[in-house]
């Protein structure tokens, strides 16, 4: 088809145009007001498949993965994951309470970092992330992010982050990023004393510090 | 380390920003202590109030000391220690260096794993491996090592083992099943610390099977005396109930008894367990409603009235976390239960009034309290209180607070619309906020607030804001404005005005279906066409860069050019403008040359120019030149149009005016139906689809669907009841003959024989096979084709091919013309043939039925089924006028029950000639989703005009043959 139009002979033919002309006109005017060419029933099966896949893939992944495979209708309002990242995007702590593939975890970490790192400090501490919500807070060069359900109480998770930072601060006495890097296993231990199964376990800083003291003795 | 694993590692590193180079001298960076949050709310700095610490000894000495102590005490300290490895990794300046270090370490760990007698180093290796895992490198080989560590006897080994288990594994790995036994033993361990480790791991990663296996142990631990064990067991049960809701009933009594505890950690865990139980089981909900509501109220009262407790104090509020969890559980219990709700009223009122709202913690409680009040069957007084709190939130200066206010208002709108309406002005302000999160929420809320009375001011505000909005936000905003204006437009003029504004300000962000709809509206509003074209012309002069404005404007100028120039159809308040014919052409030409115009826009410009050449004969010569400039355009579509249009202008003066007449009025109802049914399909109708070459798609096959009324008939080669009309002594006969030879029944609409109609007929003959060609080329599954043309066409092919051969060899120019168009079609047909040889007879024809007959009108349905798709029926309706007066504006509508899907194609025309001298046809297809269970049924309505008078007929079609 295309080739033919590039040869001069055929162009002479088309200059006699009648059919192509009207087709051209008709296409123009009717296609302007005709979205039904995109109607799924009209698309070929192959088209449909690619269409649905294109739409489905990005939305499917997060929703199916971040939501636990829970049979009851209401989704649990639990913490989905907690991330601790520095400004460069290095993950210093990542705790997932929902099962995710490793590659998916890395993607999540990358995306969350992208979301939070450039936000104006005056903005809200909440960003929508896929079908969920990330509550984040920046302490010096570290971002603490908690991903929760879209309807959950954001303000209380801000308090959670702060409490967690206070505990870390107390435990490492004036914590810095390097403390967290070299003692990452202890940070996980503290987190496990603070949050379990995506729910708050202990709200008293003193209790957690005391508990950590006991655990340290055992090591 | 296998190559494939490294591949993963590399891919991983591309996901992140390039690794930062760390200063090689680590000790100095220790000086960068983490300060507090940049601007912590006053109460948050409470913890920082302690005196600044002395500067740490950030010297090498200190580090050496650290090492020494590590060596002595820490099990990690022999050999390459964890610290050393972390240092080495951090010291690497490039990603390659880092990978080299990690590779070395991984190799060493693998060797260590495979060698025996290294048990002492196991947990150190595991810790290293976890760090490597955190960096994003694959560490699957360490999984079994985790299990060994867990099985070890000592606490340090178990601690690292469980940590590794939680980090490296998740509930979906089968390895996890191996750990069930170890977990069981550890849950029964004498040391509470080891029990704690096991509970923690179970709570974080247990699978449904493990939940079933270990639930009895966890239940037992809920009765433990140790608070740490108890709270961990409670949260573990949360996970177990989430995984296996059936197990909920085992925990109900235990959870309820835990609510009597005093320890906050146990209490908060118990409250969360109760919340989870309520979600999982109705019995639990009932049980807790009966037995625990008093306890909950007491907990809340105690915690909110308690005097200062340093352990739990946050900003002067005792344990806001517990507050919030209890309020949440109350919401679950009170929802739909008046007794429970009444019981809570007092304490909720107390919390709502007494909580300090100047700190984040207080606001968090108020927020939860408002949610609870909105959720339960609260008294109206309490609701007013809640709404007032929201009002306060909304005017708060803290963005976080405003955000949550918008969030709850959105949910509150179902409860009390009026109360939310009161805050409309504030909400509108929030749409203009700098923060995207707030804007998004506010816009959604505004969308919910719009009603008939406030639509105009609200739209005005939004449109005004469009001018200054963030480019990223414009898309959302325009989509919302468009749907508001469409939904609530009471008068067309207002709708047009708003749409013109939106197109002018954000024309590049408008979705295709929106401006398609606009064109349909303009085409239908004959009294506003003049106004529309003039407004668009003025808008185009000011905002020539806006893509969809350009398209709509160009379309209108092409169609209604004379109204623009002659100021026809002036509205009263409209200022007259002076536009010459040359100005109008200028505008279109400018649009054509606009650098941002795409092929579609340019094609539309060309068509508009062509139309203008007939509207303004004096401009003909100039238009011819403009059009001719594109004869060598690199874009095939434009080149072809240019050549064809040039010929029309030059050689075919005689038919030009009728050819370029104004478009018939577009069918609004049909368009809306289609648009609604294609809601999710956002693929514009004529953007080149991937996989189809542009030339193929656009030129002969561009009619992806029969839309032009007269085309429909002709395309439907299967309708064999219409007589073949042949016009004599034109080269066109040739074509018909051609097809006739092929044995195809050619049906025509019997439309009035205006020259264009004939042309259309003819052309559609040409285009009908090519349409099949399109379907063929894009659909591998032949049998699913909606049209039934293939069998006939198949038989047609060989002969026409011969004929075409002779044709193209003949010197006659007219024959040559035909061949140029037919050859590709024949090729298409052949494609279709080769693909569809095995699927002859795809149609399973059913007899025709007379669906409707009155004294004035008769409707016949030809039913058609496709093999393999029993639920789908293609119906071809033929409408015949039995009276002696012609029906105009004929519209056929059909309605089906919910289990049937209906898709109407456009009718072949809207004029039904008198006395059965011709008929209008319309194709549509129905899909019976309950095929075999319920028969097909349909209601139909026909509206038309007789001598300008509206008529309406309706009926029910129930005589469908069985089995549809």
PDB file of C-alpha atoms in Angstrom, chain B residues 39-266:
ATOM      1  CA  UNK B  39      10.269  21.953  62.301  1.00  0.00           C
ATOM      2  CA  UNK B  40       8.875  19.672  64.923  1.00  0.00           C
ATOM      3  CA  UNK B  41       5.641  20.800  66.472  1.00  0.00           C
ATOM      4  CA  UNK B  42       6.447  22.273  69.847  1.00  0.00           C
ATOM      5  CA  UNK B  43       5.423  19.199  71.750  1.00  0.00           C
ATOM      6  CA  UNK B  44       7.629  16.993  69.672  1.00  0.00           C
ATOM      7  CA  UNK B  45      10.704  18.753  70.856  1.00  0.00           C
ATOM      8  CA  UNK B  46       9.943  17.552  74.342  1.00  0.00           C
ATOM      9  CA  UNK B  47      12.293  14.677  73.902  1.00  0.00           C
ATOM     10  CA  UNK B  48      14.978  16.926  72.635  1.00  0.00           C
ATOM     11  CA  UNK B  49      14.794  19.147  75.638  1.00  0.00           C
ATOM     12  CA  UNK B  50      17.579  17.311  77.365  1.00  0.00           C
ATOM     13  CA  UNK B  51      20.913  19.025  77.497  1.00  0.00           C
ATOM     14  CA  UNK B  52      22.977  18.651  74.357  1.00  0.00           C
ATOM     15  CA  UNK B  53      25.367  15.788  74.743  1.00  0.00           C
ATOM     16  CA  UNK B  54      29.032  16.215  74.776  1.00  0.00           C
ATOM     17  CA  UNK B  55      30.558  15.761  71.415  1.00  0.00           C
ATOM     18  CA  UNK B  56      31.345  12.175  70.856  1.00  0.00           C
ATOM     19  CA  UNK B  57      34.904  11.142  70.502  1.00  0.00           C
ATOM     20  CA  UNK B  58      34.808  11.045  66.805  1.00  0.00           C
ATOM     21  CA  UNK B  59      38.269   9.875  66.481  1.00  0.00           C
ATOM     22  CA  UNK B  60      40.016   6.858  65.210  1.00  0.00           C
ATOM     23  CA  UNK B  61      40.791   6.043  68.799  1.00  0.00           C
ATOM     24  CA  UNK B  62      37.148   5.592  69.580  1.00  0.00           C
ATOM     25  CA  UNK B  63      36.657   3.318  66.638  1.00  0.00           C
ATOM     26  CA  UNK B  64      39.653   1.261  67.638  1.00  0.00           C
ATOM     27  CA  UNK B  65      38.157   0.966  71.084  1.00  0.00           C
ATOM     28  CA  UNK B  66      34.918  -0.183  69.548  1.00  0.00           C
ATOM     29  CA  UNK B  67      36.780  -2.793  67.631  1.00  0.00           C
ATOM     30  CA  UNK B  68      38.558  -3.998  70.673  1.00  0.00           C
ATOM     31  CA  UNK B  69      35.358  -4.410  72.598  1.00  0.00           C
ATOM     32  CA  UNK B  70      33.752  -6.080  69.617  1.00  0.00           C
ATOM     33  CA  UNK B  71      36.600  -8.520  69.483  1.00  0.00           C
ATOM     34  CA  UNK B  72      36.250  -9.364  73.092  1.00  0.00           C
ATOM     35  CA  UNK B  73      32.503  -9.592  73.574  1.00  0.00           C
ATOM     36  CA  UNK B  74      30.675  -9.720  70.314  1.00  0.00           C
ATOM     37  CA  UNK B  75      30.238 -13.010  68.552  1.00  0.00           C
ATOM     38  CA  UNK B  76      30.460 -11.061  65.332  1.00  0.00           C
ATOM     39  CA  UNK B  77      34.027 -10.122  66.025  1.00  0.00           C
ATOM     40  CA  UNK B  78      36.170 -12.957  64.822  1.00  0.00           C
ATOM     41  CA  UNK B  79      37.374 -13.175  61.245  1.00  0.00           C
ATOM     42  CA  UNK B  80      35.923 -10.569  58.895  1.00  0.00           C
ATOM     43  CA  UNK B  81      33.464  -9.003  61.141  1.00  0.00           C
ATOM     44  CA  UNK B  82      30.115  -7.565  60.178  1.00  0.00           C
ATOM     45  CA  UNK B  83      31.443  -4.130  60.934  1.00  0.00           C
ATOM     46  CA  UNK B  84      34.404  -4.637  58.656  1.00  0.00           C
ATOM     47  CA  UNK B  85      32.229  -5.761  55.861  1.00  0.00           C
ATOM     48  CA  UNK B  86      29.895  -2.792  56.235  1.00  0.00           C
ATOM     49  CA  UNK B  87      32.890  -0.489  56.294  1.00  0.00           C
ATOM     50  CA  UNK B  88      34.358  -2.059  53.200  1.00  0.00           C
ATOM     51  CA  UNK B  89      31.070  -1.719  51.397  1.00  0.00           C
ATOM     52  CA  UNK B  90      30.632   1.853  52.453  1.00  0.00           C
ATOM     53  CA  UNK B  91      34.170   2.697  51.500  1.00  0.00           C
ATOM     54  CA  UNK B  92      33.712   1.582  47.928  1.00  0.00           C
ATOM     55  CA  UNK B  93      33.495   4.592  45.708  1.00  0.00           C
ATOM     56  CA  UNK B  94      31.764   3.068  42.737  1.00  0.00           C
ATOM     57  CA  UNK B  95      28.971   0.601  42.258  1.00  0.00           C
ATOM     58  CA  UNK B  96      31.441  -1.798  40.672  1.00  0.00           C
ATOM     59  CA  UNK B  97      33.646  -1.716  43.734  1.00  0.00           C
ATOM     60  CA  UNK B  98      30.675  -2.313  45.963  1.00  0.00           C
ATOM     61  CA  UNK B  99      29.667  -5.282  43.868  1.00  0.00           C
ATOM     62  CA  UNK B 100      33.172  -6.680  44.082  1.00  0.00           C
ATOM     63  CA  UNK B 101      33.140  -6.477  47.872  1.00  0.00           C
ATOM     64  CA  UNK B 102      29.724  -8.060  48.055  1.00  0.00           C
ATOM     65  CA  UNK B 103      30.754 -10.794  45.673  1.00  0.00           C
ATOM     66  CA  UNK B 104      33.774 -11.588  47.780  1.00  0.00           C
ATOM     67  CA  UNK B 105      31.721 -11.697  50.945  1.00  0.00           C
ATOM     68  CA  UNK B 106      29.019 -13.815  49.366  1.00  0.00           C
ATOM     69  CA  UNK B 107      31.615 -16.270  48.145  1.00  0.00           C
ATOM     70  CA  UNK B 108      33.097 -16.500  51.603  1.00  0.00           C
ATOM     71  CA  UNK B 109      29.680 -17.001  53.194  1.00  0.00           C
ATOM     72  CA  UNK B 110      28.809 -19.709  50.707  1.00  0.00           C
ATOM     73  CA  UNK B 111      31.993 -21.542  51.455  1.00  0.00           C
ATOM     74  CA  UNK B 112      31.327 -21.180  55.143  1.00  0.00           C
ATOM     75  CA  UNK B 113      27.843 -22.557  54.704  1.00  0.00           C
ATOM     76  CA  UNK B 114      29.037 -25.608  52.819  1.00  0.00           C
ATOM     77  CA  UNK B 115      31.857 -26.339  55.233  1.00  0.00           C
ATOM     78  CA  UNK B 116      31.111 -28.003  58.492  1.00  0.00           C
ATOM     79  CA  UNK B 117      32.558 -27.104  61.824  1.00  0.00           C
ATOM     80  CA  UNK B 118      31.890 -23.396  61.392  1.00  0.00           C
ATOM     81  CA  UNK B 119      28.801 -23.332  63.567  1.00  0.00           C
ATOM     82  CA  UNK B 120      30.206 -20.560  65.715  1.00  0.00           C
ATOM     83  CA  UNK B 121      30.304 -18.205  62.758  1.00  0.00           C
ATOM     84  CA  UNK B 122      26.918 -18.990  61.425  1.00  0.00           C
ATOM     85  CA  UNK B 123      24.980 -16.142  62.883  1.00  0.00           C
ATOM     86  CA  UNK B 124      27.668 -13.684  61.969  1.00  0.00           C
ATOM     87  CA  UNK B 125      27.462 -14.824  58.389  1.00  0.00           C
ATOM     88  CA  UNK B 126      23.706 -14.569  58.520  1.00  0.00           C
ATOM     89  CA  UNK B 127      23.910 -10.999  59.759  1.00  0.00           C
ATOM     90  CA  UNK B 128      26.241 -10.136  56.911  1.00  0.00           C
ATOM     91  CA  UNK B 129      23.900 -11.759  54.508  1.00  0.00           C
ATOM     92  CA  UNK B 130      21.009  -9.674  55.800  1.00  0.00           C
ATOM     93  CA  UNK B 131      22.992  -6.531  55.217  1.00  0.00           C
ATOM     94  CA  UNK B 132      23.804  -7.668  51.711  1.00  0.00           C
ATOM     95  CA  UNK B 133      20.138  -8.404  51.190  1.00  0.00           C
ATOM     96  CA  UNK B 134      19.245  -4.913  52.314  1.00  0.00           C
ATOM     97  CA  UNK B 135      21.531  -3.530  49.659  1.00  0.00           C
ATOM     98  CA  UNK B 136      19.478  -5.365  47.103  1.00  0.00           C
ATOM     99  CA  UNK B 137      21.668  -8.323  46.259  1.00  0.00           C
ATOM    100  CA  UNK B 138      20.242 -11.828  45.934  1.00  0.00           C
ATOM    101  CA  UNK B 139      20.728 -13.977  49.000  1.00  0.00           C
ATOM    102  CA  UNK B 140      18.570 -17.022  48.395  1.00  0.00           C
ATOM    103  CA  UNK B 141      21.369 -19.344  49.339  1.00  0.00           C
ATOM    104  CA  UNK B 142      21.095 -18.195  52.928  1.00  0.00           C
ATOM    105  CA  UNK B 143      17.545 -19.318  53.489  1.00  0.00           C
ATOM    106  CA  UNK B 144      18.383 -22.780  54.765  1.00  0.00           C
ATOM    107  CA  UNK B 145      20.988 -21.279  57.008  1.00  0.00           C
ATOM    108  CA  UNK B 146      18.218 -19.306  58.721  1.00  0.00           C
ATOM    109  CA  UNK B 147      16.411 -22.481  59.561  1.00  0.00           C
ATOM    110  CA  UNK B 148      19.555 -24.004  61.026  1.00  0.00           C
ATOM    111  CA  UNK B 149      20.095 -20.973  63.197  1.00  0.00           C
ATOM    112  CA  UNK B 150      16.552 -21.106  64.437  1.00  0.00           C
ATOM    113  CA  UNK B 151      17.048 -24.698  65.393  1.00  0.00           C
ATOM    114  CA  UNK B 152      20.160 -23.784  67.351  1.00  0.00           C
ATOM    115  CA  UNK B 153      19.951 -23.699  71.114  1.00  0.00           C
ATOM    116  CA  UNK B 154      21.213 -20.275  72.106  1.00  0.00           C
ATOM    117  CA  UNK B 155      19.361 -16.992  72.141  1.00  0.00           C
ATOM    118  CA  UNK B 156      21.889 -15.066  70.008  1.00  0.00           C
ATOM    119  CA  UNK B 157      21.693 -17.637  67.225  1.00  0.00           C
ATOM    120  CA  UNK B 158      17.932 -17.791  67.374  1.00  0.00           C
ATOM    121  CA  UNK B 159      17.652 -14.014  67.343  1.00  0.00           C
ATOM    122  CA  UNK B 160      19.621 -13.686  64.139  1.00  0.00           C
ATOM    123  CA  UNK B 161      17.902 -16.748  62.704  1.00  0.00           C
ATOM    124  CA  UNK B 162      14.436 -15.315  63.234  1.00  0.00           C
ATOM    125  CA  UNK B 163      15.493 -11.928  61.997  1.00  0.00           C
ATOM    126  CA  UNK B 164      16.838 -13.560  58.853  1.00  0.00           C
ATOM    127  CA  UNK B 165      13.649 -15.527  58.524  1.00  0.00           C
ATOM    128  CA  UNK B 166      11.570 -12.365  58.565  1.00  0.00           C
ATOM    129  CA  UNK B 167      13.856 -10.517  56.189  1.00  0.00           C
ATOM    130  CA  UNK B 168      14.808 -13.139  53.668  1.00  0.00           C
ATOM    131  CA  UNK B 169      11.643 -15.188  53.576  1.00  0.00           C
ATOM    132  CA  UNK B 170       7.976 -14.473  53.379  1.00  0.00           C
ATOM    133  CA  UNK B 171       4.853 -16.498  53.824  1.00  0.00           C
ATOM    134  CA  UNK B 172       4.809 -17.655  50.234  1.00  0.00           C
ATOM    135  CA  UNK B 173       8.026 -19.598  50.305  1.00  0.00           C
ATOM    136  CA  UNK B 174       7.759 -23.307  50.827  1.00  0.00           C
ATOM    137  CA  UNK B 175      10.900 -23.348  52.915  1.00  0.00           C
ATOM    138  CA  UNK B 176       8.826 -21.678  55.539  1.00  0.00           C
ATOM    139  CA  UNK B 177       6.907 -24.862  56.196  1.00  0.00           C
ATOM    140  CA  UNK B 178      10.116 -26.424  57.486  1.00  0.00           C
ATOM    141  CA  UNK B 179      10.258 -23.917  60.273  1.00  0.00           C
ATOM    142  CA  UNK B 180       6.852 -24.766  61.740  1.00  0.00           C
ATOM    143  CA  UNK B 181       8.272 -27.386  64.012  1.00  0.00           C
ATOM    144  CA  UNK B 182      11.024 -25.181  65.360  1.00  0.00           C
ATOM    145  CA  UNK B 183       8.466 -22.474  65.968  1.00  0.00           C
ATOM    146  CA  UNK B 184       6.277 -24.870  67.858  1.00  0.00           C
ATOM    147  CA  UNK B 185       9.151 -25.856  70.108  1.00  0.00           C
ATOM    148  CA  UNK B 186      10.142 -22.276  70.691  1.00  0.00           C
ATOM    149  CA  UNK B 187       6.596 -21.244  71.533  1.00  0.00           C
ATOM    150  CA  UNK B 188       6.773 -23.803  74.317  1.00  0.00           C
ATOM    151  CA  UNK B 189      10.253 -22.770  75.407  1.00  0.00           C
ATOM    152  CA  UNK B 190      10.906 -22.019  79.031  1.00  0.00           C
ATOM    153  CA  UNK B 191      12.619 -18.725  78.301  1.00  0.00           C
ATOM    154  CA  UNK B 192      10.113 -15.912  77.734  1.00  0.00           C
ATOM    155  CA  UNK B 193      12.610 -14.204  75.455  1.00  0.00           C
ATOM    156  CA  UNK B 194      12.763 -17.108  73.075  1.00  0.00           C
ATOM    157  CA  UNK B 195       8.984 -17.378  73.168  1.00  0.00           C
ATOM    158  CA  UNK B 196       8.945 -13.688  72.326  1.00  0.00           C
ATOM    159  CA  UNK B 197      11.179 -14.251  69.297  1.00  0.00           C
ATOM    160  CA  UNK B 198       9.000 -17.047  68.015  1.00  0.00           C
ATOM    161  CA  UNK B 199       5.803 -15.042  68.503  1.00  0.00           C
ATOM    162  CA  UNK B 200       7.310 -12.098  66.728  1.00  0.00           C
ATOM    163  CA  UNK B 201       8.321 -14.164  63.715  1.00  0.00           C
ATOM    164  CA  UNK B 202       4.972 -15.878  63.634  1.00  0.00           C
ATOM    165  CA  UNK B 203       3.151 -12.560  63.833  1.00  0.00           C
ATOM    166  CA  UNK B 204       5.099 -11.128  60.957  1.00  0.00           C
ATOM    167  CA  UNK B 205       5.239 -13.896  58.414  1.00  0.00           C
ATOM    168  CA  UNK B 206       2.942 -16.741  59.265  1.00  0.00           C
ATOM    169  CA  UNK B 207       0.998 -18.376  56.456  1.00  0.00           C
ATOM    170  CA  UNK B 208      -2.498 -19.783  56.674  1.00  0.00           C
ATOM    171  CA  UNK B 209      -1.236 -23.332  57.230  1.00  0.00           C
ATOM    172  CA  UNK B 210       1.119 -22.271  59.979  1.00  0.00           C
ATOM    173  CA  UNK B 211      -1.696 -20.280  61.525  1.00  0.00           C
ATOM    174  CA  UNK B 212      -3.810 -23.402  61.774  1.00  0.00           C
ATOM    175  CA  UNK B 213      -0.955 -25.474  63.131  1.00  0.00           C
ATOM    176  CA  UNK B 214       0.209 -23.057  65.753  1.00  0.00           C
ATOM    177  CA  UNK B 215      -3.009 -21.366  66.855  1.00  0.00           C
ATOM    178  CA  UNK B 216      -3.363 -23.598  69.970  1.00  0.00           C
ATOM    179  CA  UNK B 217       0.097 -22.598  71.192  1.00  0.00           C
ATOM    180  CA  UNK B 218      -0.668 -18.937  70.696  1.00  0.00           C
ATOM    181  CA  UNK B 219      -3.947 -19.321  72.517  1.00  0.00           C
ATOM    182  CA  UNK B 220      -2.124 -20.852  75.435  1.00  0.00           C
ATOM    183  CA  UNK B 221       0.363 -17.990  75.473  1.00  0.00           C
ATOM    184  CA  UNK B 222      -2.471 -15.476  75.656  1.00  0.00           C
ATOM    185  CA  UNK B 223      -3.032 -16.794  79.170  1.00  0.00           C
ATOM    186  CA  UNK B 224       0.589 -16.271  80.113  1.00  0.00           C
ATOM    187  CA  UNK B 225       1.490 -14.044  83.049  1.00  0.00           C
ATOM    188  CA  UNK B 226       4.280 -12.221  81.301  1.00  0.00           C
ATOM    189  CA  UNK B 227       2.987  -8.989  79.772  1.00  0.00           C
ATOM    190  CA  UNK B 228       5.471  -9.101  76.942  1.00  0.00           C
ATOM    191  CA  UNK B 229       4.383 -12.578  75.958  1.00  0.00           C
ATOM    192  CA  UNK B 230       0.749 -11.653  76.314  1.00  0.00           C
ATOM    193  CA  UNK B 231       0.823  -8.644  74.065  1.00  0.00           C
ATOM    194  CA  UNK B 232       2.889 -10.434  71.460  1.00  0.00           C
ATOM    195  CA  UNK B 233       0.509 -13.377  71.534  1.00  0.00           C
ATOM    196  CA  UNK B 234      -2.442 -11.037  71.101  1.00  0.00           C
ATOM    197  CA  UNK B 235      -0.944  -9.463  68.001  1.00  0.00           C
ATOM    198  CA  UNK B 236       0.070 -12.849  66.721  1.00  0.00           C
ATOM    199  CA  UNK B 237      -3.559 -13.842  67.020  1.00  0.00           C
ATOM    200  CA  UNK B 238      -4.443 -10.803  64.920  1.00  0.00           C
ATOM    201  CA  UNK B 239      -2.345 -12.229  62.149  1.00  0.00           C
ATOM    202  CA  UNK B 240      -3.749 -15.707  62.630  1.00  0.00           C
ATOM    203  CA  UNK B 241      -7.326 -14.437  62.439  1.00  0.00           C
ATOM    204  CA  UNK B 242      -6.487 -12.454  59.335  1.00  0.00           C
ATOM    205  CA  UNK B 243      -5.104 -15.549  57.702  1.00  0.00           C
ATOM    206  CA  UNK B 244      -7.778 -17.945  58.891  1.00  0.00           C
ATOM    207  CA  UNK B 245     -10.963 -16.135  59.919  1.00  0.00           C
ATOM    208  CA  UNK B 246     -12.507 -19.422  61.029  1.00  0.00           C
ATOM    209  CA  UNK B 247     -10.201 -19.479  64.000  1.00  0.00           C
ATOM    210  CA  UNK B 248     -11.712 -16.252  65.315  1.00  0.00           C
ATOM    211  CA  UNK B 249     -14.122 -17.911  67.675  1.00  0.00           C
ATOM    212  CA  UNK B 250     -11.289 -19.537  69.636  1.00  0.00           C
ATOM    213  CA  UNK B 251      -9.979 -16.130  70.572  1.00  0.00           C
ATOM    214  CA  UNK B 252     -13.165 -14.240  71.434  1.00  0.00           C
ATOM    215  CA  UNK B 253     -13.300 -14.930  75.168  1.00  0.00           C
ATOM    216  CA  UNK B 254      -9.575 -14.593  75.649  1.00  0.00           C
ATOM    217  CA  UNK B 255      -9.507 -11.268  73.824  1.00  0.00           C
ATOM    218  CA  UNK B 256     -12.404  -9.968  75.891  1.00  0.00           C
ATOM    219  CA  UNK B 257     -10.694 -10.957  79.115  1.00  0.00           C
ATOM    220  CA  UNK B 258      -7.501  -9.178  78.047  1.00  0.00           C
ATOM    221  CA  UNK B 259      -9.455  -5.926  77.920  1.00  0.00           C
ATOM    222  CA  UNK B 260      -9.504  -5.968  81.718  1.00  0.00           C
ATOM    223  CA  UNK B 261      -5.729  -5.672  81.929  1.00  0.00           C
ATOM    224  CA  UNK B 262      -4.040  -2.551  83.171  1.00  0.00           C
ATOM    225  CA  UNK B 263      -0.838  -2.657  81.128  1.00  0.00           C
ATOM    226  CA  UNK B 264      -1.163  -0.381  78.142  1.00  0.00           C
ATOM    227  CA  UNK B 265       0.825  -2.627  75.836  1.00  0.00           C
ATOM    228  CA  UNK B 266      -1.460  -5.546  76.539  1.00  0.00           C
TER     229      UNK B 266
END
